[in-house]
Amino acid sequence: MTSNPRVIFGKRPAPHESPKVGEHLILDKSRTIDLENVPLNGGFLTKTLILSPEPAMRERMRDPSIPSYTTTFVVGGPILGFGVVVVVRSEKEGFKAGDYLYGLTVWEAYTVQPYVDGMFLLSSHPHGHRLMLAPGRINFKPEEWAPGTFDMDSLALQVVPNPNGLYPLSKYTSIMGTPGLTAFVGMEGIIDGKEGETLFVSSGASAVGSMVIQLAKLKGMKIIASAGSDAKVEYMRSLGADLPFNYKKVNYGEFLQKNGPINAFWDNVGGEALDAALASITAYGKMAICGTSGTDVLPPSEHYRLKNAYLIMKKCINIRGFIVPDLIPQYIGKFFEVVPALMAQGKLRSQETEVEGIENAPQAFTDTLASGHEKAGTLVVVVARE
Amino acid sequence: MTSNPRVIFGKRPAPHESPKVGEHLILDKSRTIDLENVPLNGGFLTKTLILSPEPAMRERMRDPSIPSYTTTFVVGGPILGFGVVVVVRSEKEGFKAGDYLYGLTVWEAYTVQPYVDGMFLLSSHPHGHRLMLAPGRINFKPEEWAPGTFDMDSLALQVVPNPNGLYPLSKYTSIMGTPGLTAFVGMEGIIDGKEGETLFVSSGASAVGSMVIQLAKLKGMKIIASAGSDAKVEYMRSLGADLPFNYKKVNYGEFLQKNGPINAFWDNVGGEALDAALASITAYGKMAICGTSGTDVLPPSEHYRLKNAYLIMKKCINIRGFIVPDLIPQYIGKFFEVVPALMAQGKLRSQETEVEGIENAPQAFTDTLASGHEKAGTLVVVVARE
């Protein structure tokens, strides 16, 4: 028997409360697993290599009465997040021992993954990447999700290339993972920016924001970017932002009025940032609404209330809220063709700081929430080296 | 010399003020025109047949400091609106005496129309309809409009079929005019509704709203529609709305919560209606933002402030503000193929009440603002019978 530690969701934090280690996030070291004999029931057994503590996980700790597209974490159950795992044993066709998988997985050392039915086959791509979505559903039908009922955990693992030392596995939590994929598909499918146009990105030092800045730079766009500390402002500048600013020192509206107009807006924040962008955007501007981190921990009654919505019509603005699966079918092939090469050429950069051991995972999550990118780079939990 | 009366914009009404005849709108009977000899300077002379007083004209009377896509009326100058004119003399290729034209024109009996450069040629259509836009501009480039600088008056006249008695000329102010065209291109290009889906349309008794209801009904959609009086509720029901309601009796949020969810939203109002629609719409819902009549006469500081904007991301909503020229190139051909036939079959209906003489035009406009559709039908000013 092998020890199989995991991280349990102990209790819901209050709306404004930061989750605490030992109270909301609890390390459970009591479990073991028989790696040779545990029943797979047609699924496959994986070993967790890397876990990515991400601010978006905080939202799944909210009270279930607050509407969002995701289900909430179950109190007493393990938490889930994006990570890289390797297949140990498999009863499922298409998965074999040694395959690297990336996607949502339980924060534990070993996992018997559920049977996966939904799958995109990307047969046109040389590596034959497979995206597997929505276990237990024959068809992946996002148009049927009602708010709050999309089971985030059903966004299952996809087979990804073994980097074979070309880049560290931790890049699957940044450039090669959900942040990079989100930025790439949103920039391709929604913003579609042109050289010389001005893009404003809120929370530009975040994992997604930092990728948006770099991808926009590669398109020749002028970039205005906001974040909440001077350290983040310098980080955004180092990534190529032309006009990075600290919204705690100069408010969104004031900065954009002085430095706009903007042609496009990538929003990770919502509220006041969105309102200022509506005021500053040119007619026929495009907005990719990717996150609402400014309000995610607040009950709706405490949200900032938008005053500039009437400009959507007056300026013929196109606004699209999206999550990454919406655009995966169209752009995943191009992503795998383009992004690893750009990373190899140093044109797409990210900084990660590795934290060793799942026992330090709860602290890594609370540190991520507290500091964002003020530290040297995004925290990544290394659960196991192969 | 022939008398050429016109309607002058005398003074800007205050934000909450209703324009008054003789103060804000003044009949000027002092002018004459020499129909035989007035210089055309390469343009053409038209005789006004029909003028359409429309609530949207109120917005052009606003203080210029309030942002919108249109320029404001000039105090002391004539007002403009949509209407039908007939060509009397022409020096411009493509226009000949007897041609019927529809579009924005000066509220006066005779007009020397400016030279028109922008033109869409719809050569594929048997009638060879021509849409002429943006006089003085070689190319029509809506993407270059900055807010407040789009000269509404440059939306010039287009040649339309002479109905030859098949339908009254006044239909060019409703089904065959901007309201019908707006509803048609928005339903085709943005809502793209499917049978069984639920559409909510705000201000459903308005000229555009009443067309949206009927077009949605033809698609087999279920229709929720709001308006501000019981008479309008009955009018919407007569057009095919399944769940018409008076928002002054039951508020938007309450009604939609009880009768939703909705799959799509056609907004003519903004503010509270938009907020309620955001709450009620399903994931991946579509919103066509066509008007903001709920706030157009208010300074931005008095607008309703949206609380549900965070749901744009949570539900992956697609929102598009638009005006009719945005979608004309794609859908004008289909419009002329489909709409006259539907009207002839009685499947698209509208009610107009004719008011005789340009001297009654100012009163017709203030009556339109005051009563909307509580009267028997939209008011149309007949300036001349051929």
mmCIF file with all atom_site columns, C-alpha atoms in Angstrom, chain A residues 108-291:
data_model
loop_
_atom_site.group_PDB
_atom_site.id
_atom_site.type_symbol
_atom_site.label_atom_id
_atom_site.label_alt_id
_atom_site.label_comp_id
_atom_site.label_asym_id
_atom_site.label_entity_id
_atom_site.label_seq_id
_atom_site.pdbx_PDB_ins_code
_atom_site.Cartn_x
_atom_site.Cartn_y
_atom_site.Cartn_z
_atom_site.occupancy
_atom_site.B_iso_or_equiv
_atom_site.pdbx_formal_charge
_atom_site.auth_seq_id
_atom_site.auth_comp_id
_atom_site.auth_asym_id
_atom_site.auth_atom_id
_atom_site.pdbx_PDB_model_num
ATOM 1   C CA . GLU A 1 108 ? -4.094  14.049 -4.281  1.00 0.00 ? 108 GLU A CA 1
ATOM 2   C CA . ALA A 1 109 ? -1.056  11.913 -5.071  1.00 0.00 ? 109 ALA A CA 1
ATOM 3   C CA . TYR A 1 110 ? -2.848  9.168  -7.047  1.00 0.00 ? 110 TYR A CA 1
ATOM 4   C CA . THR A 1 111 ? -6.262  9.185  -8.699  1.00 0.00 ? 111 THR A CA 1
ATOM 5   C CA . VAL A 1 112 ? -8.488  6.642  -10.356 1.00 0.00 ? 112 VAL A CA 1
ATOM 6   C CA . GLN A 1 113 ? -9.834  8.882  -13.081 1.00 0.00 ? 113 GLN A CA 1
ATOM 7   C CA . PRO A 1 114 ? -13.464 8.534  -14.097 1.00 0.00 ? 114 PRO A CA 1
ATOM 8   C CA . TYR A 1 115 ? -14.492 7.015  -17.356 1.00 0.00 ? 115 TYR A CA 1
ATOM 9   C CA . VAL A 1 116 ? -14.316 9.639  -20.110 1.00 0.00 ? 116 VAL A CA 1
ATOM 10  C CA . ASP A 1 117 ? -16.873 9.734  -22.879 1.00 0.00 ? 117 ASP A CA 1
ATOM 11  C CA . GLY A 1 118 ? -16.642 13.157 -24.477 1.00 0.00 ? 118 GLY A CA 1
ATOM 12  C CA . MET A 1 119 ? -13.638 13.595 -26.724 1.00 0.00 ? 119 MET A CA 1
ATOM 13  C CA . PHE A 1 120 ? -12.503 15.883 -29.507 1.00 0.00 ? 120 PHE A CA 1
ATOM 14  C CA . LEU A 1 121 ? -10.315 14.029 -31.959 1.00 0.00 ? 121 LEU A CA 1
ATOM 15  C CA . LEU A 1 122 ? -7.813  16.323 -33.537 1.00 0.00 ? 122 LEU A CA 1
ATOM 16  C CA . SER A 1 123 ? -6.859  13.918 -36.239 1.00 0.00 ? 123 SER A CA 1
ATOM 17  C CA . SER A 1 124 ? -5.431  16.587 -38.492 1.00 0.00 ? 124 SER A CA 1
ATOM 18  C CA . HIS A 1 125 ? -2.655  17.373 -36.069 1.00 0.00 ? 125 HIS A CA 1
ATOM 19  C CA . PRO A 1 126 ? 0.597   15.376 -36.287 1.00 0.00 ? 126 PRO A CA 1
ATOM 20  C CA . HIS A 1 127 ? 0.637   14.631 -32.570 1.00 0.00 ? 127 HIS A CA 1
ATOM 21  C CA . GLY A 1 128 ? -2.993  13.556 -32.653 1.00 0.00 ? 128 GLY A CA 1
ATOM 22  C CA . HIS A 1 129 ? -3.835  15.501 -29.517 1.00 0.00 ? 129 HIS A CA 1
ATOM 23  C CA . ARG A 1 130 ? -7.020  14.388 -27.920 1.00 0.00 ? 130 ARG A CA 1
ATOM 24  C CA . LEU A 1 131 ? -9.181  16.560 -25.771 1.00 0.00 ? 131 LEU A CA 1
ATOM 25  C CA . MET A 1 132 ? -11.443 14.666 -23.513 1.00 0.00 ? 132 MET A CA 1
ATOM 26  C CA . LEU A 1 133 ? -14.331 16.473 -21.997 1.00 0.00 ? 133 LEU A CA 1
ATOM 27  C CA . ALA A 1 134 ? -17.357 15.793 -19.911 1.00 0.00 ? 134 ALA A CA 1
ATOM 28  C CA . PRO A 1 135 ? -17.067 12.253 -18.568 1.00 0.00 ? 135 PRO A CA 1
ATOM 29  C CA . GLY A 1 136 ? -20.355 10.472 -18.482 1.00 0.00 ? 136 GLY A CA 1
ATOM 30  C CA . ARG A 1 137 ? -21.756 12.623 -21.263 1.00 0.00 ? 137 ARG A CA 1
ATOM 31  C CA . ILE A 1 138 ? -21.817 11.234 -24.745 1.00 0.00 ? 138 ILE A CA 1
ATOM 32  C CA . ASN A 1 139 ? -21.830 14.666 -26.300 1.00 0.00 ? 139 ASN A CA 1
ATOM 33  C CA . PHE A 1 140 ? -20.278 17.830 -25.044 1.00 0.00 ? 140 PHE A CA 1
ATOM 34  C CA . LYS A 1 141 ? -23.095 20.369 -25.261 1.00 0.00 ? 141 LYS A CA 1
ATOM 35  C CA . PRO A 1 142 ? -22.126 23.605 -23.572 1.00 0.00 ? 142 PRO A CA 1
ATOM 36  C CA . GLU A 1 143 ? -25.252 25.257 -24.928 1.00 0.00 ? 143 GLU A CA 1
ATOM 37  C CA . GLU A 1 144 ? -27.251 23.112 -22.500 1.00 0.00 ? 144 GLU A CA 1
ATOM 38  C CA . TRP A 1 145 ? -25.490 24.231 -19.362 1.00 0.00 ? 145 TRP A CA 1
ATOM 39  C CA . ALA A 1 146 ? -27.698 26.166 -17.053 1.00 0.00 ? 146 ALA A CA 1
ATOM 40  C CA . PRO A 1 147 ? -25.875 28.623 -14.812 1.00 0.00 ? 147 PRO A CA 1
ATOM 41  C CA . GLY A 1 148 ? -24.350 26.920 -11.828 1.00 0.00 ? 148 GLY A CA 1
ATOM 42  C CA . THR A 1 149 ? -24.831 23.459 -13.192 1.00 0.00 ? 149 THR A CA 1
ATOM 43  C CA . PHE A 1 150 ? -21.775 23.036 -15.351 1.00 0.00 ? 150 PHE A CA 1
ATOM 44  C CA . ASP A 1 151 ? -19.672 20.512 -13.545 1.00 0.00 ? 151 ASP A CA 1
ATOM 45  C CA . MET A 1 152 ? -16.208 22.005 -13.786 1.00 0.00 ? 152 MET A CA 1
ATOM 46  C CA . ASP A 1 153 ? -14.741 18.671 -12.729 1.00 0.00 ? 153 ASP A CA 1
ATOM 47  C CA . SER A 1 154 ? -16.068 17.071 -15.878 1.00 0.00 ? 154 SER A CA 1
ATOM 48  C CA . LEU A 1 155 ? -13.483 19.042 -17.838 1.00 0.00 ? 155 LEU A CA 1
ATOM 49  C CA . ALA A 1 156 ? -11.334 16.012 -17.941 1.00 0.00 ? 156 ALA A CA 1
ATOM 50  C CA . LEU A 1 157 ? -7.717  15.412 -18.734 1.00 0.00 ? 157 LEU A CA 1
ATOM 51  C CA . GLN A 1 158 ? -6.230  15.674 -22.175 1.00 0.00 ? 158 GLN A CA 1
ATOM 52  C CA . VAL A 1 159 ? -3.187  13.909 -23.499 1.00 0.00 ? 159 VAL A CA 1
ATOM 53  C CA . VAL A 1 160 ? -0.355  16.395 -24.015 1.00 0.00 ? 160 VAL A CA 1
ATOM 54  C CA . PRO A 1 161 ? 3.117   15.994 -25.452 1.00 0.00 ? 161 PRO A CA 1
ATOM 55  C CA . ASN A 1 162 ? 5.903   14.830 -23.163 1.00 0.00 ? 162 ASN A CA 1
ATOM 56  C CA . PRO A 1 163 ? 8.238   17.820 -23.302 1.00 0.00 ? 163 PRO A CA 1
ATOM 57  C CA . ASN A 1 164 ? 11.234  15.489 -23.015 1.00 0.00 ? 164 ASN A CA 1
ATOM 58  C CA . GLY A 1 165 ? 13.211  18.213 -21.311 1.00 0.00 ? 165 GLY A CA 1
ATOM 59  C CA . LEU A 1 166 ? 12.508  20.873 -23.953 1.00 0.00 ? 166 LEU A CA 1
ATOM 60  C CA . TYR A 1 167 ? 10.591  22.833 -21.337 1.00 0.00 ? 167 TYR A CA 1
ATOM 61  C CA . PRO A 1 168 ? 9.815   22.152 -17.696 1.00 0.00 ? 168 PRO A CA 1
ATOM 62  C CA . LEU A 1 169 ? 6.548   20.375 -16.912 1.00 0.00 ? 169 LEU A CA 1
ATOM 63  C CA . SER A 1 170 ? 5.527   23.447 -14.929 1.00 0.00 ? 170 SER A CA 1
ATOM 64  C CA . LYS A 1 171 ? 4.900   25.258 -18.238 1.00 0.00 ? 171 LYS A CA 1
ATOM 65  C CA . TYR A 1 172 ? 1.712   23.204 -18.404 1.00 0.00 ? 172 TYR A CA 1
ATOM 66  C CA . THR A 1 173 ? 0.408   25.422 -15.631 1.00 0.00 ? 173 THR A CA 1
ATOM 67  C CA . SER A 1 174 ? 1.152   28.631 -17.538 1.00 0.00 ? 174 SER A CA 1
ATOM 68  C CA . ILE A 1 175 ? 2.012   29.033 -21.224 1.00 0.00 ? 175 ILE A CA 1
ATOM 69  C CA . MET A 1 176 ? 1.088   25.493 -22.230 1.00 0.00 ? 176 MET A CA 1
ATOM 70  C CA . GLY A 1 177 ? -1.813  25.178 -19.789 1.00 0.00 ? 177 GLY A CA 1
ATOM 71  C CA . THR A 1 178 ? -5.186  26.818 -19.212 1.00 0.00 ? 178 THR A CA 1
ATOM 72  C CA . PRO A 1 179 ? -3.825  30.370 -18.887 1.00 0.00 ? 179 PRO A CA 1
ATOM 73  C CA . GLY A 1 180 ? -1.945  30.153 -22.167 1.00 0.00 ? 180 GLY A CA 1
ATOM 74  C CA . LEU A 1 181 ? -4.772  28.333 -23.904 1.00 0.00 ? 181 LEU A CA 1
ATOM 75  C CA . THR A 1 182 ? -7.364  30.823 -22.647 1.00 0.00 ? 182 THR A CA 1
ATOM 76  C CA . ALA A 1 183 ? -5.327  33.807 -23.800 1.00 0.00 ? 183 ALA A CA 1
ATOM 77  C CA . PHE A 1 184 ? -4.552  32.222 -27.158 1.00 0.00 ? 184 PHE A CA 1
ATOM 78  C CA . VAL A 1 185 ? -8.067  31.163 -28.120 1.00 0.00 ? 185 VAL A CA 1
ATOM 79  C CA . GLY A 1 186 ? -9.600  34.430 -26.866 1.00 0.00 ? 186 GLY A CA 1
ATOM 80  C CA . MET A 1 187 ? -7.105  36.571 -28.761 1.00 0.00 ? 187 MET A CA 1
ATOM 81  C CA . GLU A 1 188 ? -7.628  34.520 -31.921 1.00 0.00 ? 188 GLU A CA 1
ATOM 82  C CA . GLY A 1 189 ? -11.361 34.029 -31.695 1.00 0.00 ? 189 GLY A CA 1
ATOM 83  C CA . ILE A 1 190 ? -12.666 37.229 -30.087 1.00 0.00 ? 190 ILE A CA 1
ATOM 84  C CA . ILE A 1 191 ? -10.151 40.096 -30.046 1.00 0.00 ? 191 ILE A CA 1
ATOM 85  C CA . ASP A 1 192 ? -8.549  39.330 -33.425 1.00 0.00 ? 192 ASP A CA 1
ATOM 86  C CA . GLY A 1 193 ? -6.385  42.418 -32.990 1.00 0.00 ? 193 GLY A CA 1
ATOM 87  C CA . LYS A 1 194 ? -4.601  44.302 -35.733 1.00 0.00 ? 194 LYS A CA 1
ATOM 88  C CA . GLU A 1 195 ? -1.232  46.013 -35.735 1.00 0.00 ? 195 GLU A CA 1
ATOM 89  C CA . GLY A 1 196 ? -1.501  49.527 -34.337 1.00 0.00 ? 196 GLY A CA 1
ATOM 90  C CA . GLU A 1 197 ? -4.728  48.941 -32.450 1.00 0.00 ? 197 GLU A CA 1
ATOM 91  C CA . THR A 1 198 ? -4.805  49.581 -28.717 1.00 0.00 ? 198 THR A CA 1
ATOM 92  C CA . LEU A 1 199 ? -5.760  46.804 -26.299 1.00 0.00 ? 199 LEU A CA 1
ATOM 93  C CA . PHE A 1 200 ? -6.550  47.305 -22.640 1.00 0.00 ? 200 PHE A CA 1
ATOM 94  C CA . VAL A 1 201 ? -6.108  44.217 -20.450 1.00 0.00 ? 201 VAL A CA 1
ATOM 95  C CA . SER A 1 202 ? -7.203  44.230 -16.814 1.00 0.00 ? 202 SER A CA 1
ATOM 96  C CA . SER A 1 203 ? -5.295  42.103 -14.304 1.00 0.00 ? 203 SER A CA 1
ATOM 97  C CA . GLY A 1 204 ? -2.441  42.050 -16.786 1.00 0.00 ? 204 GLY A CA 1
ATOM 98  C CA . ALA A 1 205 ? -0.010  40.460 -14.342 1.00 0.00 ? 205 ALA A CA 1
ATOM 99  C CA . SER A 1 206 ? -2.224  37.424 -13.839 1.00 0.00 ? 206 SER A CA 1
ATOM 100 C CA . ALA A 1 207 ? -1.452  34.111 -15.485 1.00 0.00 ? 207 ALA A CA 1
ATOM 101 C CA . VAL A 1 208 ? -3.920  34.811 -18.302 1.00 0.00 ? 208 VAL A CA 1
ATOM 102 C CA . GLY A 1 209 ? -3.220  38.552 -18.430 1.00 0.00 ? 209 GLY A CA 1
ATOM 103 C CA . SER A 1 210 ? 0.519   38.100 -18.831 1.00 0.00 ? 210 SER A CA 1
ATOM 104 C CA . MET A 1 211 ? -0.089  35.812 -21.801 1.00 0.00 ? 211 MET A CA 1
ATOM 105 C CA . VAL A 1 212 ? -2.558  38.279 -23.332 1.00 0.00 ? 212 VAL A CA 1
ATOM 106 C CA . ILE A 1 213 ? 0.058   41.038 -23.125 1.00 0.00 ? 213 ILE A CA 1
ATOM 107 C CA . GLN A 1 214 ? 2.651   38.935 -24.906 1.00 0.00 ? 214 GLN A CA 1
ATOM 108 C CA . LEU A 1 215 ? 0.293   37.662 -27.597 1.00 0.00 ? 215 LEU A CA 1
ATOM 109 C CA . ALA A 1 216 ? -0.971  41.207 -28.238 1.00 0.00 ? 216 ALA A CA 1
ATOM 110 C CA . LYS A 1 217 ? 2.612   42.408 -28.482 1.00 0.00 ? 217 LYS A CA 1
ATOM 111 C CA . LEU A 1 218 ? 3.342   39.775 -31.111 1.00 0.00 ? 218 LEU A CA 1
ATOM 112 C CA . LYS A 1 219 ? 0.394   41.177 -33.111 1.00 0.00 ? 219 LYS A CA 1
ATOM 113 C CA . GLY A 1 220 ? 1.887   44.674 -32.965 1.00 0.00 ? 220 GLY A CA 1
ATOM 114 C CA . MET A 1 221 ? -0.816  46.085 -30.733 1.00 0.00 ? 221 MET A CA 1
ATOM 115 C CA . LYS A 1 222 ? -0.315  48.918 -28.283 1.00 0.00 ? 222 LYS A CA 1
ATOM 116 C CA . ILE A 1 223 ? -1.044  47.613 -24.781 1.00 0.00 ? 223 ILE A CA 1
ATOM 117 C CA . ILE A 1 224 ? -2.538  49.332 -21.749 1.00 0.00 ? 224 ILE A CA 1
ATOM 118 C CA . ALA A 1 225 ? -2.509  46.988 -18.736 1.00 0.00 ? 225 ALA A CA 1
ATOM 119 C CA . SER A 1 226 ? -3.674  47.288 -15.133 1.00 0.00 ? 226 SER A CA 1
ATOM 120 C CA . ALA A 1 227 ? -2.712  45.539 -11.905 1.00 0.00 ? 227 ALA A CA 1
ATOM 121 C CA . GLY A 1 228 ? -2.802  46.227 -8.203  1.00 0.00 ? 228 GLY A CA 1
ATOM 122 C CA . SER A 1 229 ? 0.830   46.787 -7.221  1.00 0.00 ? 229 SER A CA 1
ATOM 123 C CA . ASP A 1 230 ? 3.926   48.544 -8.509  1.00 0.00 ? 230 ASP A CA 1
ATOM 124 C CA . ALA A 1 231 ? 5.776   45.228 -8.687  1.00 0.00 ? 231 ALA A CA 1
ATOM 125 C CA . LYS A 1 232 ? 3.100   43.918 -11.027 1.00 0.00 ? 232 LYS A CA 1
ATOM 126 C CA . VAL A 1 233 ? 3.330   47.102 -13.091 1.00 0.00 ? 233 VAL A CA 1
ATOM 127 C CA . GLU A 1 234 ? 7.037   46.438 -13.632 1.00 0.00 ? 234 GLU A CA 1
ATOM 128 C CA . TYR A 1 235 ? 6.318   42.790 -14.454 1.00 0.00 ? 235 TYR A CA 1
ATOM 129 C CA . MET A 1 236 ? 3.764   43.857 -17.079 1.00 0.00 ? 236 MET A CA 1
ATOM 130 C CA . ARG A 1 237 ? 6.250   46.331 -18.538 1.00 0.00 ? 237 ARG A CA 1
ATOM 131 C CA . SER A 1 238 ? 8.849   43.561 -18.793 1.00 0.00 ? 238 SER A CA 1
ATOM 132 C CA . LEU A 1 239 ? 6.345   41.506 -20.799 1.00 0.00 ? 239 LEU A CA 1
ATOM 133 C CA . GLY A 1 240 ? 5.860   44.305 -23.312 1.00 0.00 ? 240 GLY A CA 1
ATOM 134 C CA . ALA A 1 241 ? 2.975   46.395 -21.985 1.00 0.00 ? 241 ALA A CA 1
ATOM 135 C CA . ASP A 1 242 ? 3.348   49.954 -23.292 1.00 0.00 ? 242 ASP A CA 1
ATOM 136 C CA . LEU A 1 243 ? 1.259   51.617 -20.611 1.00 0.00 ? 243 LEU A CA 1
ATOM 137 C CA . PRO A 1 244 ? 1.076   49.488 -17.469 1.00 0.00 ? 244 PRO A CA 1
ATOM 138 C CA . PHE A 1 245 ? -0.567  51.121 -14.447 1.00 0.00 ? 245 PHE A CA 1
ATOM 139 C CA . ASN A 1 246 ? -1.452  50.474 -10.822 1.00 0.00 ? 246 ASN A CA 1
ATOM 140 C CA . TYR A 1 247 ? -5.220  50.919 -10.511 1.00 0.00 ? 247 TYR A CA 1
ATOM 141 C CA . LYS A 1 248 ? -4.872  51.491 -6.783  1.00 0.00 ? 248 LYS A CA 1
ATOM 142 C CA . LYS A 1 249 ? -2.903  54.675 -7.516  1.00 0.00 ? 249 LYS A CA 1
ATOM 143 C CA . VAL A 1 250 ? -4.694  55.951 -10.643 1.00 0.00 ? 250 VAL A CA 1
ATOM 144 C CA . ASN A 1 251 ? -8.230  54.749 -11.164 1.00 0.00 ? 251 ASN A CA 1
ATOM 145 C CA . TYR A 1 252 ? -9.279  52.950 -14.310 1.00 0.00 ? 252 TYR A CA 1
ATOM 146 C CA . GLY A 1 253 ? -11.440 55.753 -15.672 1.00 0.00 ? 253 GLY A CA 1
ATOM 147 C CA . GLU A 1 254 ? -8.813  58.429 -15.195 1.00 0.00 ? 254 GLU A CA 1
ATOM 148 C CA . PHE A 1 255 ? -6.008  56.402 -16.775 1.00 0.00 ? 255 PHE A CA 1
ATOM 149 C CA . LEU A 1 256 ? -8.034  55.344 -19.813 1.00 0.00 ? 256 LEU A CA 1
ATOM 150 C CA . GLN A 1 257 ? -9.432  58.803 -20.387 1.00 0.00 ? 257 GLN A CA 1
ATOM 151 C CA . LYS A 1 258 ? -5.884  60.126 -20.523 1.00 0.00 ? 258 LYS A CA 1
ATOM 152 C CA . ASN A 1 259 ? -4.352  57.265 -22.533 1.00 0.00 ? 259 ASN A CA 1
ATOM 153 C CA . GLY A 1 260 ? -7.246  55.974 -24.628 1.00 0.00 ? 260 GLY A CA 1
ATOM 154 C CA . PRO A 1 261 ? -9.174  55.458 -26.715 1.00 0.00 ? 261 PRO A CA 1
ATOM 155 C CA . ILE A 1 262 ? -8.899  51.692 -26.846 1.00 0.00 ? 262 ILE A CA 1
ATOM 156 C CA . ASN A 1 263 ? -9.985  49.465 -29.709 1.00 0.00 ? 263 ASN A CA 1
ATOM 157 C CA . ALA A 1 264 ? -10.313 46.288 -27.698 1.00 0.00 ? 264 ALA A CA 1
ATOM 158 C CA . PHE A 1 265 ? -10.632 45.164 -24.092 1.00 0.00 ? 265 PHE A CA 1
ATOM 159 C CA . TRP A 1 266 ? -9.621  41.921 -22.418 1.00 0.00 ? 266 TRP A CA 1
ATOM 160 C CA . ASP A 1 267 ? -11.326 41.789 -19.051 1.00 0.00 ? 267 ASP A CA 1
ATOM 161 C CA . ASN A 1 268 ? -10.228 39.581 -16.180 1.00 0.00 ? 268 ASN A CA 1
ATOM 162 C CA . VAL A 1 269 ? -11.707 41.796 -13.489 1.00 0.00 ? 269 VAL A CA 1
ATOM 163 C CA . GLY A 1 270 ? -15.153 43.230 -14.264 1.00 0.00 ? 270 GLY A CA 1
ATOM 164 C CA . GLY A 1 271 ? -16.841 46.064 -12.386 1.00 0.00 ? 271 GLY A CA 1
ATOM 165 C CA . GLU A 1 272 ? -15.003 49.362 -12.515 1.00 0.00 ? 272 GLU A CA 1
ATOM 166 C CA . ALA A 1 273 ? -12.495 48.154 -15.131 1.00 0.00 ? 273 ALA A CA 1
ATOM 167 C CA . LEU A 1 274 ? -15.316 47.152 -17.479 1.00 0.00 ? 274 LEU A CA 1
ATOM 168 C CA . ASP A 1 275 ? -17.118 50.431 -16.876 1.00 0.00 ? 275 ASP A CA 1
ATOM 169 C CA . ALA A 1 276 ? -14.014 52.467 -17.726 1.00 0.00 ? 276 ALA A CA 1
ATOM 170 C CA . ALA A 1 277 ? -13.383 50.354 -20.813 1.00 0.00 ? 277 ALA A CA 1
ATOM 171 C CA . LEU A 1 278 ? -16.945 50.970 -22.038 1.00 0.00 ? 278 LEU A CA 1
ATOM 172 C CA . ALA A 1 279 ? -16.297 54.697 -21.728 1.00 0.00 ? 279 ALA A CA 1
ATOM 173 C CA . SER A 1 280 ? -12.946 54.541 -23.497 1.00 0.00 ? 280 SER A CA 1
ATOM 174 C CA . ILE A 1 281 ? -13.544 52.053 -26.304 1.00 0.00 ? 281 ILE A CA 1
ATOM 175 C CA . THR A 1 282 ? -14.065 53.222 -29.881 1.00 0.00 ? 282 THR A CA 1
ATOM 176 C CA . ALA A 1 283 ? -17.157 52.447 -31.918 1.00 0.00 ? 283 ALA A CA 1
ATOM 177 C CA . TYR A 1 284 ? -17.243 48.801 -33.029 1.00 0.00 ? 284 TYR A CA 1
ATOM 178 C CA . GLY A 1 285 ? -14.766 47.838 -30.297 1.00 0.00 ? 285 GLY A CA 1
ATOM 179 C CA . LYS A 1 286 ? -14.520 44.251 -29.120 1.00 0.00 ? 286 LYS A CA 1
ATOM 180 C CA . MET A 1 287 ? -14.543 42.994 -25.554 1.00 0.00 ? 287 MET A CA 1
ATOM 181 C CA . ALA A 1 288 ? -13.477 39.518 -24.441 1.00 0.00 ? 288 ALA A CA 1
ATOM 182 C CA . ILE A 1 289 ? -14.890 38.966 -20.960 1.00 0.00 ? 289 ILE A CA 1
ATOM 183 C CA . CYS A 1 290 ? -12.713 36.289 -19.431 1.00 0.00 ? 290 CYS A CA 1
ATOM 184 C CA . GLY A 1 291 ? -13.001 36.829 -15.698 1.00 0.00 ? 291 GLY A CA 1
#
